Coordinates of C-alpha atoms in Angstrom, one line a residue:
Chain A
M12 CA -18.4 -6.2 45.3
K13 CA -17.0 -9.8 43.2
I14 CA -13.4 -9.3 42.9
L15 CA -11.5 -11.5 40.0
V16 CA -8.1 -12.0 39.4
L17 CA -6.6 -13.4 36.0
A18 CA -3.4 -15.9 37.0
E19 CA -0.6 -15.8 34.7
I20 CA 0.1 -18.9 33.0
S21 CA 2.1 -19.6 30.1
N22 CA 1.6 -23.5 28.8
G23 CA 0.9 -24.6 32.0
E24 CA 3.9 -22.7 33.8
L25 CA 2.2 -20.3 36.5
A26 CA 4.3 -17.1 36.8
E27 CA 3.8 -17.1 40.6
D28 CA 5.3 -13.8 41.8
Q29 CA 3.4 -11.7 39.3
T30 CA 0.0 -13.6 39.9
S31 CA 1.0 -13.4 44.1
K32 CA 1.8 -9.9 44.1
T33 CA -1.8 -9.1 41.9
V34 CA -3.7 -10.9 44.5
S35 CA -1.9 -8.7 47.1
A36 CA -3.0 -5.7 45.4
A37 CA -6.8 -6.5 45.0
A38 CA -6.9 -8.2 48.6
A39 CA -6.9 -4.4 49.5
L40 CA -10.9 -4.7 48.4
G41 CA -11.4 -8.4 50.0
Q42 CA -11.3 -12.0 49.3
V43 CA -11.0 -12.9 45.6
D44 CA -11.4 -15.5 43.0
V45 CA -8.7 -16.3 40.8
L46 CA -9.3 -17.5 37.0
C47 CA -6.6 -19.8 36.0
A48 CA -7.0 -20.7 32.2
S49 CA -4.3 -22.2 30.3
N50 CA -4.0 -26.1 28.6
N51 CA -2.6 -27.5 31.9
C52 CA -3.8 -26.1 35.2
S53 CA -3.2 -28.9 37.9
D54 CA 0.4 -27.5 39.2
A55 CA -1.0 -23.7 38.8
S56 CA -4.0 -24.0 40.3
T57 CA -2.6 -25.8 43.4
K58 CA 0.0 -23.1 43.8
I59 CA -2.8 -20.6 43.3
A60 CA -5.2 -22.0 45.7
K61 CA -2.5 -21.7 48.7
M62 CA -2.5 -18.1 48.1
E63 CA -3.8 -16.1 51.1
H64 CA -6.8 -14.0 50.5
V65 CA -8.1 -16.4 47.5
E66 CA -11.4 -17.9 48.3
N67 CA -11.8 -19.7 45.1
V68 CA -10.0 -21.2 42.0
Y69 CA -11.9 -21.9 38.8
V70 CA -9.7 -23.8 36.6
L71 CA -10.6 -23.8 32.6
E72 CA -8.3 -26.3 30.8
D73 CA -8.4 -26.0 27.4
E74 CA -5.4 -26.0 24.5
L75 CA -7.0 -22.9 23.2
F76 CA -5.5 -20.3 26.7
A77 CA -2.2 -22.0 26.3
Q78 CA -0.4 -19.4 25.0
G79 CA -2.1 -16.2 26.5
L80 CA -3.7 -15.0 23.0
A81 CA -5.8 -12.0 23.9
E82 CA -8.6 -13.6 21.5
S83 CA -9.0 -16.8 23.6
Y84 CA -9.6 -14.8 26.9
S85 CA -11.8 -12.0 25.4
E86 CA -13.9 -13.9 23.2
T87 CA -14.3 -16.6 25.4
L88 CA -14.6 -15.4 28.9
L89 CA -16.5 -12.2 28.8
D90 CA -19.8 -14.0 30.6
T91 CA -17.6 -15.3 33.8
I92 CA -16.0 -11.6 33.5
N93 CA -18.6 -9.5 33.0
S94 CA -20.3 -11.1 36.5
Y95 CA -17.1 -9.4 38.6
S96 CA -17.2 -6.1 39.8
H97 CA -13.2 -6.1 39.5
V98 CA -10.9 -7.4 37.4
F99 CA -6.9 -7.4 38.2
A100 CA -4.3 -8.9 36.1
P101 CA -0.7 -8.0 36.6
S102 CA 0.7 -5.3 34.0
S103 CA 3.3 -7.7 32.2
S104 CA 3.2 -8.4 28.7
F105 CA 0.1 -10.9 29.5
G106 CA -2.0 -8.4 31.0
K107 CA -1.2 -5.9 29.4
N108 CA -2.6 -7.6 26.3
V109 CA -5.6 -9.3 27.4
L110 CA -7.2 -6.7 30.1
P111 CA -7.7 -4.0 27.2
R112 CA -9.0 -6.3 24.9
I113 CA -11.7 -7.5 27.6
G114 CA -12.3 -3.5 28.4
G115 CA -12.9 -2.7 24.6
M116 CA -15.1 -5.7 24.4
L117 CA -17.3 -4.8 27.5
D118 CA -17.1 -1.1 26.7
V119 CA -15.5 -0.2 29.7
M120 CA -11.8 1.8 30.3
V121 CA -8.9 -0.1 31.5
I122 CA -7.1 0.9 34.2
S123 CA -3.0 0.4 33.6
D124 CA -0.4 0.1 35.7
V125 CA -2.1 0.5 39.3
S126 CA 0.5 1.4 42.0
K127 CA -1.9 2.1 44.9
V128 CA -6.0 0.8 45.3
I129 CA -7.2 3.4 46.9
S130 CA -10.8 2.6 47.2
E131 CA -13.4 0.0 45.3
D132 CA -13.3 2.9 42.5
T133 CA -10.1 5.1 43.0
F134 CA -6.9 4.4 42.3
E135 CA -3.3 5.7 41.9
R136 CA -1.5 5.1 38.3
P137 CA 2.2 6.8 37.4
V138 CA 2.0 8.7 34.1
Y139 CA 4.5 10.3 32.0
A140 CA 7.2 7.7 32.8
G141 CA 6.8 8.0 36.5
N142 CA 7.1 12.0 36.6
A143 CA 3.9 12.1 37.6
I144 CA 1.5 10.0 39.7
Q145 CA -2.4 10.2 38.8
T146 CA -5.4 9.6 41.2
V147 CA -8.2 8.6 39.4
Q148 CA -11.8 7.5 39.9
S149 CA -13.5 5.2 37.7
V150 CA -17.1 5.4 36.8
D151 CA -17.6 2.0 34.6
K152 CA -19.6 -0.6 35.8
V153 CA -16.5 -3.2 35.5
K154 CA -13.2 -1.9 36.8
L155 CA -10.3 -3.8 35.2
I156 CA -7.1 -3.1 36.9
S157 CA -3.2 -4.0 35.9
V158 CA -1.5 -3.9 38.3
R159 CA 2.2 -2.8 38.7
T160 CA 3.2 -5.6 40.5
S161 CA 6.8 -4.2 42.0
N162 CA 4.8 -2.2 44.1
Y163 CA 3.2 -5.0 46.3
S164 CA 4.7 -7.7 48.1
A165 CA 3.7 -11.7 47.5
V166 CA 0.9 -12.8 49.7
P167 CA 1.7 -16.0 52.1
S168 CA 1.3 -19.4 50.9
T169 CA -1.3 -20.5 53.7
G170 CA -4.7 -20.4 52.2
S171 CA -6.8 -23.2 51.4
A172 CA -9.1 -22.0 48.7
N173 CA -11.7 -24.2 46.8
I174 CA -10.7 -25.1 43.3
K175 CA -13.6 -25.5 40.9
K176 CA -13.3 -26.8 37.4
I177 CA -15.4 -24.6 34.6
D178 CA -16.3 -25.7 31.0
C179 CA -15.4 -23.5 28.0
K180 CA -16.6 -23.9 24.3
G181 CA -15.0 -21.1 23.2
N182 CA -12.9 -20.7 20.0
N183 CA -10.5 -18.3 18.5
P184 CA -10.2 -18.2 14.9
L185 CA -8.2 -14.4 14.6
T186 CA -4.7 -15.5 15.8
T187 CA -2.4 -18.8 15.6
F188 CA 0.1 -19.6 17.6
I189 CA 3.3 -20.0 15.8
E190 CA 6.1 -20.4 18.3
N191 CA 8.2 -18.8 21.6
K192 CA 11.6 -18.1 21.4
M193 CA 12.2 -17.7 25.1
Q194 CA 15.9 -16.6 26.4
T195 CA 16.7 -19.4 28.9
S196 CA 18.7 -18.4 32.0
D197 CA 19.6 -19.6 35.4
R198 CA 19.6 -16.0 36.6
P199 CA 16.7 -15.3 38.7
E200 CA 13.8 -13.7 37.0
L201 CA 14.2 -9.7 36.2
T202 CA 10.9 -8.5 37.7
S203 CA 11.2 -10.4 41.0
A204 CA 14.6 -10.5 41.5
K205 CA 16.5 -9.4 45.2
V206 CA 19.3 -8.2 43.1
V207 CA 19.7 -6.6 39.7
V208 CA 22.8 -5.3 38.1
S209 CA 22.3 -3.4 35.0
G210 CA 24.3 -2.2 32.1
G211 CA 24.0 1.5 29.9
R212 CA 25.4 2.8 26.8
G213 CA 28.5 3.2 28.7
V214 CA 29.1 -0.4 28.8
G215 CA 29.9 -0.2 25.1
S216 CA 29.1 -3.1 23.1
K217 CA 27.3 -6.5 23.6
E218 CA 30.7 -8.5 23.9
N219 CA 31.1 -6.1 27.1
F220 CA 28.3 -7.1 28.6
E221 CA 29.8 -10.1 29.6
I222 CA 31.1 -7.7 32.6
I223 CA 27.7 -6.9 33.8
E224 CA 27.2 -10.3 33.6
G225 CA 29.8 -11.8 35.7
L226 CA 28.8 -9.3 38.3
A227 CA 25.6 -10.3 38.3
D228 CA 26.3 -14.3 38.6
K229 CA 28.5 -13.8 41.4
L230 CA 26.1 -11.6 43.3
G231 CA 23.1 -14.5 42.3
A232 CA 21.5 -11.4 40.7
A233 CA 19.3 -10.4 37.4
V234 CA 20.9 -8.8 34.4
G235 CA 19.1 -5.4 33.2
A236 CA 19.9 -3.2 30.4
S237 CA 18.6 0.6 29.9
R238 CA 17.0 1.3 26.7
A239 CA 19.9 2.8 25.3
A240 CA 22.0 -0.1 25.9
V241 CA 19.1 -2.4 24.0
D242 CA 18.5 0.1 21.4
S243 CA 22.3 0.1 20.3
G244 CA 21.9 -3.8 20.2
F245 CA 24.1 -4.7 23.3
A246 CA 21.7 -6.2 25.1
P247 CA 17.8 -8.0 24.5
N248 CA 14.9 -6.1 24.7
D249 CA 13.7 -8.6 27.5
W250 CA 16.3 -6.9 29.9
Q251 CA 15.3 -3.3 29.5
V252 CA 14.5 -1.7 32.6
G253 CA 12.3 1.9 32.4
Q254 CA 9.2 3.3 31.0
T255 CA 8.5 1.0 28.0
G256 CA 10.5 -2.2 29.5
K257 CA 10.0 -3.4 32.6
V258 CA 9.8 -2.1 36.1
V259 CA 11.5 -3.3 38.8
A260 CA 12.1 -2.8 42.9
P261 CA 14.7 -5.0 44.0
D262 CA 16.7 -4.8 47.6
L263 CA 19.6 -3.8 45.5
Y264 CA 20.1 -2.2 41.8
V265 CA 23.1 -1.6 40.8
A266 CA 23.4 0.7 37.8
V267 CA 26.7 0.6 35.1
G268 CA 27.5 2.9 32.9
I269 CA 23.9 4.3 32.6
S270 CA 23.4 8.0 32.8
G271 CA 19.8 7.8 34.5
A272 CA 17.4 8.9 31.5
I273 CA 14.2 9.6 32.8
Q274 CA 12.6 7.1 31.0
H275 CA 15.4 4.3 32.9
L276 CA 14.7 5.8 36.5
A277 CA 11.1 5.1 36.1
G278 CA 11.5 1.6 35.8
M279 CA 13.8 1.4 39.2
K280 CA 13.6 4.2 41.4
D281 CA 11.4 1.9 43.8
S282 CA 14.4 0.0 44.6
K283 CA 15.5 -0.4 48.2
V284 CA 19.3 0.6 47.6
I285 CA 20.6 2.0 44.6
V286 CA 24.4 1.8 43.6
A287 CA 25.6 3.3 40.7
I288 CA 28.7 3.4 38.8
N289 CA 29.5 6.2 36.4
K290 CA 32.6 7.9 35.1
D291 CA 30.8 10.8 34.0
E292 CA 30.3 12.7 37.9
E293 CA 27.3 14.6 36.5
A294 CA 25.3 11.9 35.4
P295 CA 21.8 12.2 36.6
I296 CA 21.9 8.6 37.9
F297 CA 23.8 10.0 41.0
Q298 CA 20.8 12.1 41.9
V299 CA 18.8 8.9 42.8
A300 CA 22.0 6.7 43.9
D301 CA 22.3 6.2 47.5
F302 CA 25.8 4.8 47.0
G303 CA 27.7 6.2 43.9
L304 CA 31.3 5.6 42.5
V305 CA 33.0 7.7 39.8
D306 CA 35.2 5.2 38.1
D307 CA 35.9 3.7 34.8
L308 CA 33.1 0.6 35.2
F309 CA 36.0 -1.6 33.0
K310 CA 38.5 -1.1 35.8
A311 CA 35.8 -0.9 38.6
V312 CA 33.5 -3.5 37.6
P313 CA 35.8 -6.6 37.7
E314 CA 37.9 -5.7 40.7
I315 CA 34.1 -5.6 42.5
E316 CA 33.5 -9.0 41.3
K317 CA 37.1 -10.5 42.3
K318 CA 36.2 -8.6 45.7
V319 CA 32.2 -9.5 46.7
Chain B
M22 CA -4.3 -2.5 0.6
K23 CA -4.9 0.6 2.8
I24 CA -2.8 1.1 6.5
L25 CA -4.5 3.0 8.8
V26 CA -1.9 4.8 11.3
P27 CA -3.3 6.5 14.4
V28 CA -0.5 9.3 15.6
K29 CA -0.8 11.4 18.9
R30 CA 0.6 14.5 19.6
V31 CA 2.3 14.5 23.0
L32 CA 4.9 16.1 25.4
D33 CA 8.0 15.6 23.3
Y34 CA 9.9 13.0 24.9
N35 CA 13.1 15.0 25.7
V36 CA 11.2 17.4 28.0
K37 CA 10.8 16.7 31.4
A38 CA 6.9 16.7 32.5
R39 CA 6.2 19.5 35.2
V40 CA 3.0 19.0 37.6
K41 CA 0.8 21.9 37.7
A42 CA 1.1 23.6 41.4
D43 CA -2.9 23.1 41.8
G44 CA -2.4 19.3 40.9
S45 CA -4.9 19.6 37.7
G46 CA -2.3 18.0 36.0
I47 CA 1.0 18.1 33.7
D48 CA 1.7 21.9 32.4
L49 CA 1.3 21.4 28.3
A50 CA 1.1 25.2 28.0
N51 CA 4.4 26.8 25.6
V52 CA 6.1 23.4 25.7
K53 CA 7.4 21.4 22.8
M54 CA 5.1 18.8 21.4
S55 CA 5.9 16.1 19.3
M56 CA 4.5 12.6 17.4
N57 CA 4.4 10.0 20.4
P58 CA 7.7 8.3 19.6
F59 CA 6.2 4.8 19.2
D60 CA 3.8 5.9 16.7
E61 CA 6.6 7.2 14.7
I62 CA 7.5 3.6 14.8
A63 CA 4.5 2.7 13.4
L64 CA 4.5 5.1 10.7
E65 CA 8.0 4.2 9.4
E66 CA 6.7 0.4 9.4
A67 CA 4.0 1.6 7.0
I68 CA 6.2 3.4 4.9
R69 CA 8.6 0.6 4.7
L70 CA 5.5 -1.9 3.8
K71 CA 4.3 0.5 0.9
E72 CA 8.2 1.0 -0.2
K73 CA 8.0 -3.0 -0.5
G74 CA 4.9 -2.9 -2.6
N75 CA 2.6 -4.6 0.6
A76 CA 0.4 -1.7 0.6
E77 CA -0.7 1.3 -1.6
E78 CA -1.9 4.0 0.4
I79 CA -1.2 5.1 4.1
I80 CA -3.8 7.2 5.9
A81 CA -2.6 9.3 9.1
V82 CA -5.3 10.1 11.8
S83 CA -5.0 12.1 14.9
I84 CA -7.5 13.2 17.6
G85 CA -7.3 16.1 19.5
V86 CA -6.7 19.7 19.4
Q87 CA -6.4 21.4 16.4
Q88 CA -3.0 22.4 16.4
N89 CA -2.6 18.2 15.9
Q90 CA -2.7 19.2 12.0
E91 CA 1.3 19.9 12.9
T92 CA 2.0 16.3 13.5
L93 CA -0.5 15.6 10.6
R94 CA 1.8 17.6 8.6
T95 CA 5.1 15.5 9.6
A96 CA 3.2 12.5 9.3
L97 CA 2.6 13.1 5.7
A98 CA 6.2 14.5 5.4
M99 CA 7.5 11.3 6.3
G100 CA 5.4 9.5 3.4
A101 CA 1.8 8.8 4.6
D102 CA -0.4 10.0 1.5
R103 CA -3.4 11.9 3.6
A104 CA -4.4 12.7 6.8
I105 CA -7.3 13.0 9.0
L106 CA -7.8 15.3 12.0
V107 CA -10.2 14.7 14.3
V108 CA -10.7 17.9 16.5
A109 CA -12.3 16.4 19.8
T110 CA -11.5 19.2 22.2
D111 CA -9.9 22.6 22.1
D112 CA -8.0 22.1 25.3
V113 CA -4.4 20.4 25.3
H114 CA -4.9 19.5 28.5
N115 CA -7.6 17.2 28.0
D116 CA -6.9 13.8 27.1
I117 CA -9.1 11.6 25.2
E118 CA -9.2 8.1 26.9
P119 CA -8.0 5.1 24.4
L120 CA -11.6 4.0 24.8
T121 CA -13.0 7.0 23.1
V122 CA -10.4 7.2 21.0
A123 CA -10.8 3.5 19.9
N124 CA -14.6 4.3 19.1
I125 CA -13.3 7.2 16.7
L126 CA -10.7 4.9 15.1
A127 CA -13.2 2.0 14.9
A128 CA -15.5 4.6 13.1
I129 CA -13.0 5.6 10.8
A130 CA -11.4 2.0 10.1
L131 CA -15.2 1.0 8.8
K132 CA -15.3 4.2 7.0
E133 CA -12.2 3.6 4.9
G134 CA -11.3 -0.1 5.4
P135 CA -8.0 -0.7 5.6
S136 CA -6.5 -4.1 5.9
L137 CA -4.1 -2.7 8.7
V138 CA -3.8 -0.6 11.6
L139 CA -0.4 0.1 12.8
C140 CA -0.7 1.7 16.2
G141 CA 2.3 2.6 18.8
K142 CA 2.1 0.3 21.8
Q143 CA 1.8 3.2 24.0
A144 CA 1.2 6.8 24.5
I145 CA 4.7 8.2 26.2
D146 CA 2.4 10.7 28.2
N147 CA -0.6 8.7 29.8
D148 CA 1.3 5.4 29.3
F149 CA -1.9 3.5 29.1
N150 CA -0.9 0.8 26.2
A151 CA -4.4 0.1 25.4
T152 CA -5.7 1.8 22.0
A153 CA -4.8 -1.1 19.6
Q154 CA -6.4 -3.4 21.8
M155 CA -9.5 -1.8 22.7
L156 CA -9.9 -0.6 18.6
S157 CA -9.6 -4.5 17.7
A158 CA -11.9 -5.6 20.5
K159 CA -14.3 -2.8 18.7
L160 CA -13.9 -3.9 15.3
K161 CA -13.7 -7.7 16.2
W162 CA -10.4 -7.9 14.5
S163 CA -7.3 -10.0 15.1
Q164 CA -4.8 -8.5 17.7
A165 CA -1.4 -8.6 17.3
T166 CA 0.7 -6.5 20.8
F167 CA 4.3 -5.1 21.1
A168 CA 5.7 -5.8 17.2
S169 CA 9.5 -6.2 16.8
E170 CA 8.8 -7.9 13.4
I171 CA 6.1 -7.8 10.8
D172 CA 5.9 -9.9 7.7
V173 CA 2.8 -9.4 5.7
R174 CA 1.5 -12.5 3.8
E175 CA -1.6 -13.5 1.7
D176 CA -4.6 -13.2 4.1
M177 CA -2.6 -12.8 7.1
V178 CA 0.3 -10.8 9.0
R179 CA 3.0 -12.7 10.6
V180 CA 3.7 -10.7 13.7
T181 CA 7.2 -11.4 16.1
R182 CA 5.7 -10.1 19.6
E183 CA 8.1 -8.5 22.2
V184 CA 6.9 -10.5 25.5
D185 CA 8.1 -11.1 29.1
G186 CA 11.0 -13.7 29.0
G187 CA 11.7 -13.6 25.2
L188 CA 9.7 -13.7 21.7
Q189 CA 6.3 -15.1 20.7
T190 CA 5.6 -15.6 16.9
I191 CA 1.7 -15.4 15.8
D192 CA -0.6 -15.1 12.8
A193 CA -3.2 -12.9 12.5
K194 CA -5.5 -12.8 10.2
I195 CA -6.3 -9.7 7.9
P196 CA -7.7 -7.0 9.0
A197 CA -5.9 -6.5 11.7
V198 CA -4.3 -4.5 14.5
V199 CA -0.9 -4.4 15.1
S200 CA 1.0 -2.2 18.2
V201 CA 4.7 -1.6 17.5
D202 CA 7.5 -1.9 19.9
L203 CA 10.8 -0.3 20.2
R204 CA 13.1 -2.3 18.2
L205 CA 10.8 -2.6 15.2
N206 CA 12.6 0.2 12.6
E207 CA 14.4 3.3 13.4
P208 CA 12.4 6.0 12.0
R209 CA 13.3 8.1 9.5
Y210 CA 13.7 11.9 9.3
A211 CA 11.4 14.1 6.9
S212 CA 13.5 16.0 4.0
L213 CA 12.7 19.2 2.9
P214 CA 11.7 18.8 0.0
N215 CA 9.0 16.2 1.4
I216 CA 8.1 18.8 4.0
M217 CA 7.3 20.9 1.2
K218 CA 5.2 18.3 -0.6
A219 CA 3.4 17.5 2.7
K220 CA 1.9 20.5 2.9
R221 CA -0.1 20.2 -1.0
K222 CA -1.3 16.5 0.8
P223 CA -4.7 16.1 1.4
L224 CA -5.8 17.0 5.0
E225 CA -9.4 16.2 6.0
E226 CA -10.7 17.7 9.2
I227 CA -13.7 16.5 11.3
S228 CA -15.8 16.0 14.7
P229 CA -16.5 13.3 16.6
A230 CA -19.9 13.8 15.7
D231 CA -19.4 13.2 12.2
L232 CA -18.5 9.8 13.2
G233 CA -21.6 9.6 15.4
V234 CA -19.0 8.9 18.5
E235 CA -19.7 10.6 21.4
I236 CA -17.0 11.3 23.7
T237 CA -16.7 10.2 27.6
Q238 CA -14.6 10.0 30.5
R239 CA -14.9 6.5 32.3
L240 CA -11.5 7.9 34.7
K241 CA -11.8 11.3 36.6
V242 CA -8.4 12.3 37.2
I243 CA -9.0 13.6 40.4
K244 CA -5.3 14.6 41.5
T245 CA -1.7 14.8 40.0
K246 CA 1.1 14.8 42.0
E247 CA 4.9 14.9 41.6
P248 CA 6.4 11.3 42.9
D249 CA 8.2 10.6 46.1
S250 CA 11.9 11.9 45.2
R251 CA 14.8 10.0 46.2
E252 CA 17.5 12.0 47.9
A253 CA 20.8 11.9 46.2
G254 CA 23.2 9.6 48.3
L255 CA 26.7 9.4 49.0
I256 CA 29.6 9.6 46.5
L257 CA 32.2 6.9 47.6
E258 CA 36.0 7.3 47.5
N259 CA 37.1 3.9 46.4
I260 CA 36.0 0.5 45.2
D261 CA 36.3 -1.2 48.2
Q262 CA 33.9 1.0 49.9
L263 CA 31.2 0.7 47.0
V264 CA 32.2 -3.7 47.9
E265 CA 30.9 -3.4 51.5
K266 CA 28.3 -1.6 50.7
I267 CA 27.0 -4.0 48.0
Q268 CA 28.0 -6.6 50.2
E269 CA 25.8 -5.1 53.1
N270 CA 22.8 -4.7 50.8
V271 CA 23.1 -8.5 49.2
G272 CA 20.8 -11.0 50.9
G273 CA 19.7 -8.5 53.5

């Protein structure tokens, strides 16, 4: 058994939480190597080398990997990847973009969104928006696994792995990067935040979402949104929590004006404590909330913001 | 140019999935099935590209059981020109894996020569999010996943992608495989006259063997179970109690 983790790095910046939690999932099977491919890896590789359970960090510095384009990885790294029995990546937009393409090249299935590693060939993963959990056994020679990182804790930074440079002579004639438009925010990142405050359709408008943002900022929380709120244009897609958005599991999740559709619950029901505020006492969100308040959010949320 | 749009028949998104008592899977007998919502968005985009003069023909493909022809009739009623049904199983509970689906679609793409394959980013049943990526790898075509904006140009397609943290724009060389995300468009409903017209549009039925593709299963499903359920908690009486609970759990 030889285990590789693909580190998630964008333009030299390591997604530390995602990568560390992926190492944590992979470590269930043994020590791991991490592939650190980007245009600038010095900072990222130092951080990865400190992650517990990491044996070797392979550094591949090339402009080709700056933006995580799938073709750059799949076409260039096939030989490297093929020498491992297990390849893990976070099930983020990076991992979901790259890993199945590698699967297509190697003719192996990808095991998406793994929530539990049971053994070297057996894994648990949610299906039907988390309404069922499937145990699957892979017969492929290489196991390609994307990890539902919200199910794992980051590994401690007590390791001291070897950092080794490797060469690459690939290119990507198929896709060209044009630009990134990233949401800049001082708030914590949604998938790793300890507290998340989310708004739903009940919030009513993009302007009203400031109420949600106000409470989030007071609590030092990330802001989330239901698919209904995103669909209605109240919030950017990047905030979406649910089956088709992000999966979060913070210490505290505050759901405001969210009815609690199945697809939303799939993205937040592993939160430690769930608090729901909704004026409809029949809202399904109260079925999963630890604490509920039946009240008008426009009255309750500003008052809560004042008092916390 | 031609556009190929694969459409999957799945449990309707409004129906709650029920795990079968024997743990063998989700009960799909006598439940409402519909087109995968993300595939509907892909098809809508193809129709809009045709309406803008960017495409001449839209071919819808579905892989699965005989009843998938209902899904294809819906696709034809929305605006696809013709349809291909690949009957790969006679049991609706037998989900064909993305890798096999990619092999089948690759064989069809090589035969039909589309410039673009537009797919949903994931099917809402198995939630793999893999078919488009695997297909583009099989074809060695360019790949653009999670599209929220598609602009077809001379020899490439400019795609804005929904990525963690924001949006990324890339140019993908044609032929390309593009998978679509939620905010790309809002699919239309088929009108009654179009539903009637769709009955006369061509629907070809083939088998995977006709395409030289073998159906494999790389992931054996050992067990399907209900997720751990959460107990409903306490309904609080006033805002002060809620404030207290929030304070107890922040930074704990």
